Amino acid sequence: MILANVRGRLRGPDFRLVILALSRGDARQRARYERFLVEQGPDRLLDEPGLLEGLLAVRSLAVPSPPLFTYVAVRHVLLAAGIVDPELADYLAALLLEFGDHGRHAKIRPVDDESYHYLVDIVADLADEDDSDERGLLLRAHLGNYSLWLAGLFPDYIAARRTRAGGPDLPYYDELGRQGYRLAAEHRLAERFGVASIYRAAAARFPALRQAFNRLSDRVFFPDVTTPEKILRNM
């Protein structure tokens, strides 16, 4: 199960790199951010404006770890969209790290007999199965997760498939993603695993989350790709 645990994976070298990225080689700024970390804590430091740009600009032997870069990237695009919940950012960063593993995006958990490449197949399994057990919770969450992953990070793929074969548009993914997270939040096991409030927040803000992921895709993951749809998204 994907949990909001990326911040908990960060270690001393991660925060030293954060301070390096923010201070930009200025010794006084470095000392200030070291005090800031001690006095305000890591969450406040990770929220500092300019950190994502600073990490992208770092030119040293040290590079951001995947958890550090992913959390900062997600957190800052969400903050720019007015979504301030750090637990939600933590969960979505964990989602990106998990789904970045080859083939994981098509499965409800790392080891599972079923692979899902279409949302309609997830919906069909939800309708056919008794979803009161843990697999039911994972199916519901996967409907939200996969909708956000696909429509958020690969909107140009969605647009191309719609043009070629009449595939669904982004509002279709918004609606199914919102339903998936809403159903997951209502599952009897969601509170036990500590994810109910995260699923509720994701359901309530799904279109905004998808749009934030579109910006993350355009500006960070695929900055050199140009399509008509991307131009329109960024006008």
Short mmCIF file of N, CA, C and O in Angstrom, two decimals, residues 65-115:
data_model
loop_
_atom_site.label_atom_id
_atom_site.label_comp_id
_atom_site.label_asym_id
_atom_site.label_seq_id
_atom_site.Cartn_x
_atom_site.Cartn_y
_atom_site.Cartn_z
N SER A 65 18.57 13.01 -3.78
CA SER A 65 18.07 11.64 -3.76
C SER A 65 16.67 11.62 -4.36
O SER A 65 15.97 12.65 -4.36
N PRO A 66 16.22 10.48 -4.89
CA PRO A 66 14.85 10.43 -5.43
C PRO A 66 13.78 10.87 -4.44
O PRO A 66 12.88 11.65 -4.82
N PRO A 67 13.83 10.44 -3.17
CA PRO A 67 12.79 10.93 -2.24
C PRO A 67 12.83 12.45 -2.05
O PRO A 67 11.77 13.09 -2.02
N LEU A 68 14.02 13.02 -1.93
CA LEU A 68 14.12 14.46 -1.73
C LEU A 68 13.57 15.21 -2.94
O LEU A 68 12.72 16.09 -2.80
N PHE A 69 14.06 14.88 -4.12
CA PHE A 69 13.64 15.63 -5.29
C PHE A 69 12.14 15.47 -5.54
O PHE A 69 11.44 16.44 -5.85
N THR A 70 11.65 14.25 -5.40
CA THR A 70 10.23 14.02 -5.69
C THR A 70 9.34 14.75 -4.70
O THR A 70 8.35 15.39 -5.10
N TYR A 71 9.68 14.69 -3.42
CA TYR A 71 8.84 15.40 -2.45
C TYR A 71 8.86 16.91 -2.70
O TYR A 71 7.81 17.55 -2.71
N VAL A 72 10.04 17.47 -2.90
CA VAL A 72 10.13 18.91 -3.11
C VAL A 72 9.38 19.32 -4.38
O VAL A 72 8.64 20.31 -4.39
N ALA A 73 9.53 18.55 -5.45
CA ALA A 73 8.84 18.88 -6.70
C ALA A 73 7.33 18.86 -6.51
O ALA A 73 6.62 19.80 -6.92
N VAL A 74 6.82 17.81 -5.90
CA VAL A 74 5.38 17.70 -5.68
C VAL A 74 4.89 18.78 -4.72
O VAL A 74 3.90 19.47 -4.98
N ARG A 75 5.60 18.94 -3.63
CA ARG A 75 5.18 19.92 -2.62
C ARG A 75 5.11 21.33 -3.20
O ARG A 75 4.15 22.07 -2.96
N HIS A 76 6.08 21.69 -4.00
CA HIS A 76 6.12 23.07 -4.49
C HIS A 76 5.11 23.32 -5.60
O HIS A 76 4.56 24.43 -5.68
N VAL A 77 4.83 22.34 -6.45
CA VAL A 77 3.77 22.58 -7.44
C VAL A 77 2.40 22.63 -6.77
O VAL A 77 1.52 23.38 -7.21
N LEU A 78 2.23 21.87 -5.69
CA LEU A 78 0.96 21.94 -4.97
C LEU A 78 0.83 23.27 -4.23
O LEU A 78 -0.25 23.88 -4.23
N LEU A 79 1.90 23.73 -3.61
CA LEU A 79 1.85 25.04 -2.94
C LEU A 79 1.51 26.13 -3.94
O LEU A 79 0.72 27.04 -3.64
N ALA A 80 2.09 26.06 -5.13
CA ALA A 80 1.80 27.06 -6.16
C ALA A 80 0.33 27.03 -6.57
O ALA A 80 -0.22 28.04 -7.01
N ALA A 81 -0.30 25.86 -6.41
CA ALA A 81 -1.72 25.72 -6.75
C ALA A 81 -2.63 26.02 -5.56
O ALA A 81 -3.84 25.85 -5.66
N GLY A 82 -2.04 26.42 -4.44
CA GLY A 82 -2.84 26.72 -3.25
C GLY A 82 -3.23 25.51 -2.44
O GLY A 82 -4.12 25.59 -1.59
N ILE A 83 -2.57 24.38 -2.67
CA ILE A 83 -2.86 23.14 -1.93
C ILE A 83 -1.75 22.97 -0.90
O ILE A 83 -0.62 22.61 -1.23
N VAL A 84 -2.07 23.22 0.37
CA VAL A 84 -1.03 23.38 1.38
C VAL A 84 -0.85 22.15 2.28
O VAL A 84 0.02 22.16 3.15
N ASP A 85 -1.62 21.12 2.09
CA ASP A 85 -1.60 19.94 2.97
C ASP A 85 -0.31 19.15 2.77
O ASP A 85 -0.12 18.52 1.72
N PRO A 86 0.60 19.12 3.75
CA PRO A 86 1.86 18.39 3.56
C PRO A 86 1.67 16.88 3.51
O PRO A 86 2.45 16.18 2.84
N GLU A 87 0.65 16.35 4.21
CA GLU A 87 0.41 14.91 4.16
C GLU A 87 -0.01 14.47 2.76
O GLU A 87 0.40 13.41 2.27
N LEU A 88 -0.82 15.28 2.12
CA LEU A 88 -1.24 14.97 0.75
C LEU A 88 -0.04 15.02 -0.19
O LEU A 88 0.13 14.14 -1.05
N ALA A 89 0.81 16.03 -0.03
CA ALA A 89 2.03 16.11 -0.85
C ALA A 89 2.92 14.90 -0.61
O ALA A 89 3.50 14.34 -1.56
N ASP A 90 3.03 14.49 0.63
CA ASP A 90 3.85 13.33 0.98
C ASP A 90 3.31 12.07 0.31
O ASP A 90 4.06 11.26 -0.26
N TYR A 91 2.00 11.90 0.35
CA TYR A 91 1.38 10.73 -0.29
C TYR A 91 1.61 10.74 -1.79
O TYR A 91 1.96 9.71 -2.39
N LEU A 92 1.42 11.89 -2.41
CA LEU A 92 1.55 11.96 -3.87
C LEU A 92 3.01 11.79 -4.31
O LEU A 92 3.28 11.23 -5.37
N ALA A 93 3.94 12.23 -3.48
CA ALA A 93 5.35 11.97 -3.77
C ALA A 93 5.62 10.47 -3.70
O ALA A 93 6.34 9.91 -4.54
N ALA A 94 5.05 9.81 -2.69
CA ALA A 94 5.21 8.35 -2.59
C ALA A 94 4.59 7.65 -3.80
O ALA A 94 5.13 6.66 -4.30
N LEU A 95 3.47 8.18 -4.27
CA LEU A 95 2.83 7.62 -5.46
C LEU A 95 3.76 7.71 -6.67
O LEU A 95 3.94 6.73 -7.41
N LEU A 96 4.38 8.86 -6.88
CA LEU A 96 5.28 9.01 -8.02
C LEU A 96 6.49 8.08 -7.91
O LEU A 96 6.89 7.47 -8.90
N LEU A 97 7.05 7.98 -6.73
CA LEU A 97 8.20 7.09 -6.56
C LEU A 97 7.81 5.64 -6.80
O LEU A 97 8.53 4.88 -7.45
N GLU A 98 6.66 5.25 -6.29
CA GLU A 98 6.21 3.86 -6.43
C GLU A 98 5.88 3.54 -7.89
O GLU A 98 6.31 2.52 -8.43
N PHE A 99 5.13 4.42 -8.53
CA PHE A 99 4.72 4.16 -9.91
C PHE A 99 5.88 4.32 -10.89
O PHE A 99 5.78 3.87 -12.04
N GLY A 100 6.95 4.97 -10.47
CA GLY A 100 8.12 5.08 -11.32
C GLY A 100 8.86 3.78 -11.50
O GLY A 100 9.67 3.63 -12.42
N ASP A 101 8.58 2.81 -10.63
CA ASP A 101 9.18 1.48 -10.77
C ASP A 101 8.50 0.77 -11.94
O ASP A 101 7.28 0.80 -12.07
N HIS A 102 9.27 0.12 -12.77
CA HIS A 102 8.77 -0.44 -14.03
C HIS A 102 7.55 -1.33 -13.81
O HIS A 102 7.60 -2.31 -13.07
N GLY A 103 6.45 -0.96 -14.45
CA GLY A 103 5.24 -1.77 -14.42
C GLY A 103 4.38 -1.62 -13.18
O GLY A 103 3.26 -2.14 -13.14
N ARG A 104 4.88 -0.90 -12.17
CA ARG A 104 4.12 -0.80 -10.92
C ARG A 104 2.82 -0.03 -11.10
O ARG A 104 1.83 -0.29 -10.40
N HIS A 105 2.79 0.92 -12.05
CA HIS A 105 1.59 1.73 -12.24
C HIS A 105 0.39 0.89 -12.66
O HIS A 105 -0.76 1.31 -12.51
N ALA A 106 0.63 -0.30 -13.19
CA ALA A 106 -0.46 -1.14 -13.69
C ALA A 106 -0.94 -2.14 -12.65
O ALA A 106 -1.84 -2.94 -12.93
N LYS A 107 -0.38 -2.11 -11.45
CA LYS A 107 -0.75 -3.08 -10.41
C LYS A 107 -1.21 -2.35 -9.15
O LYS A 107 -0.71 -1.27 -8.83
N ILE A 108 -2.11 -2.99 -8.41
CA ILE A 108 -2.61 -2.36 -7.20
C ILE A 108 -1.62 -2.48 -6.05
O ILE A 108 -1.74 -1.78 -5.04
N ARG A 109 -0.65 -3.38 -6.18
CA ARG A 109 0.44 -3.54 -5.20
C ARG A 109 1.62 -4.15 -5.94
O ARG A 109 1.45 -4.69 -7.05
N PRO A 110 2.81 -4.09 -5.37
CA PRO A 110 3.99 -4.54 -6.13
C PRO A 110 3.89 -5.96 -6.67
O PRO A 110 4.36 -6.24 -7.77
N VAL A 111 3.30 -6.86 -5.90
CA VAL A 111 3.14 -8.24 -6.36
C VAL A 111 1.65 -8.56 -6.40
O VAL A 111 0.99 -8.61 -5.36
N ASP A 112 1.13 -8.72 -7.61
CA ASP A 112 -0.29 -9.02 -7.76
C ASP A 112 -0.49 -9.71 -9.10
O ASP A 112 0.24 -9.46 -10.06
N ASP A 113 -1.48 -10.60 -9.16
CA ASP A 113 -1.71 -11.38 -10.38
C ASP A 113 -2.29 -10.53 -11.51
O ASP A 113 -2.12 -10.88 -12.69
N GLU A 114 -2.98 -9.45 -11.18
CA GLU A 114 -3.67 -8.66 -12.18
C GLU A 114 -2.87 -7.41 -12.56
O GLU A 114 -2.22 -6.80 -11.72
N SER A 115 -2.93 -7.06 -13.84
CA SER A 115 -2.40 -5.79 -14.33
C SER A 115 -3.54 -5.01 -14.96
O SER A 115 -4.37 -5.59 -15.68
#
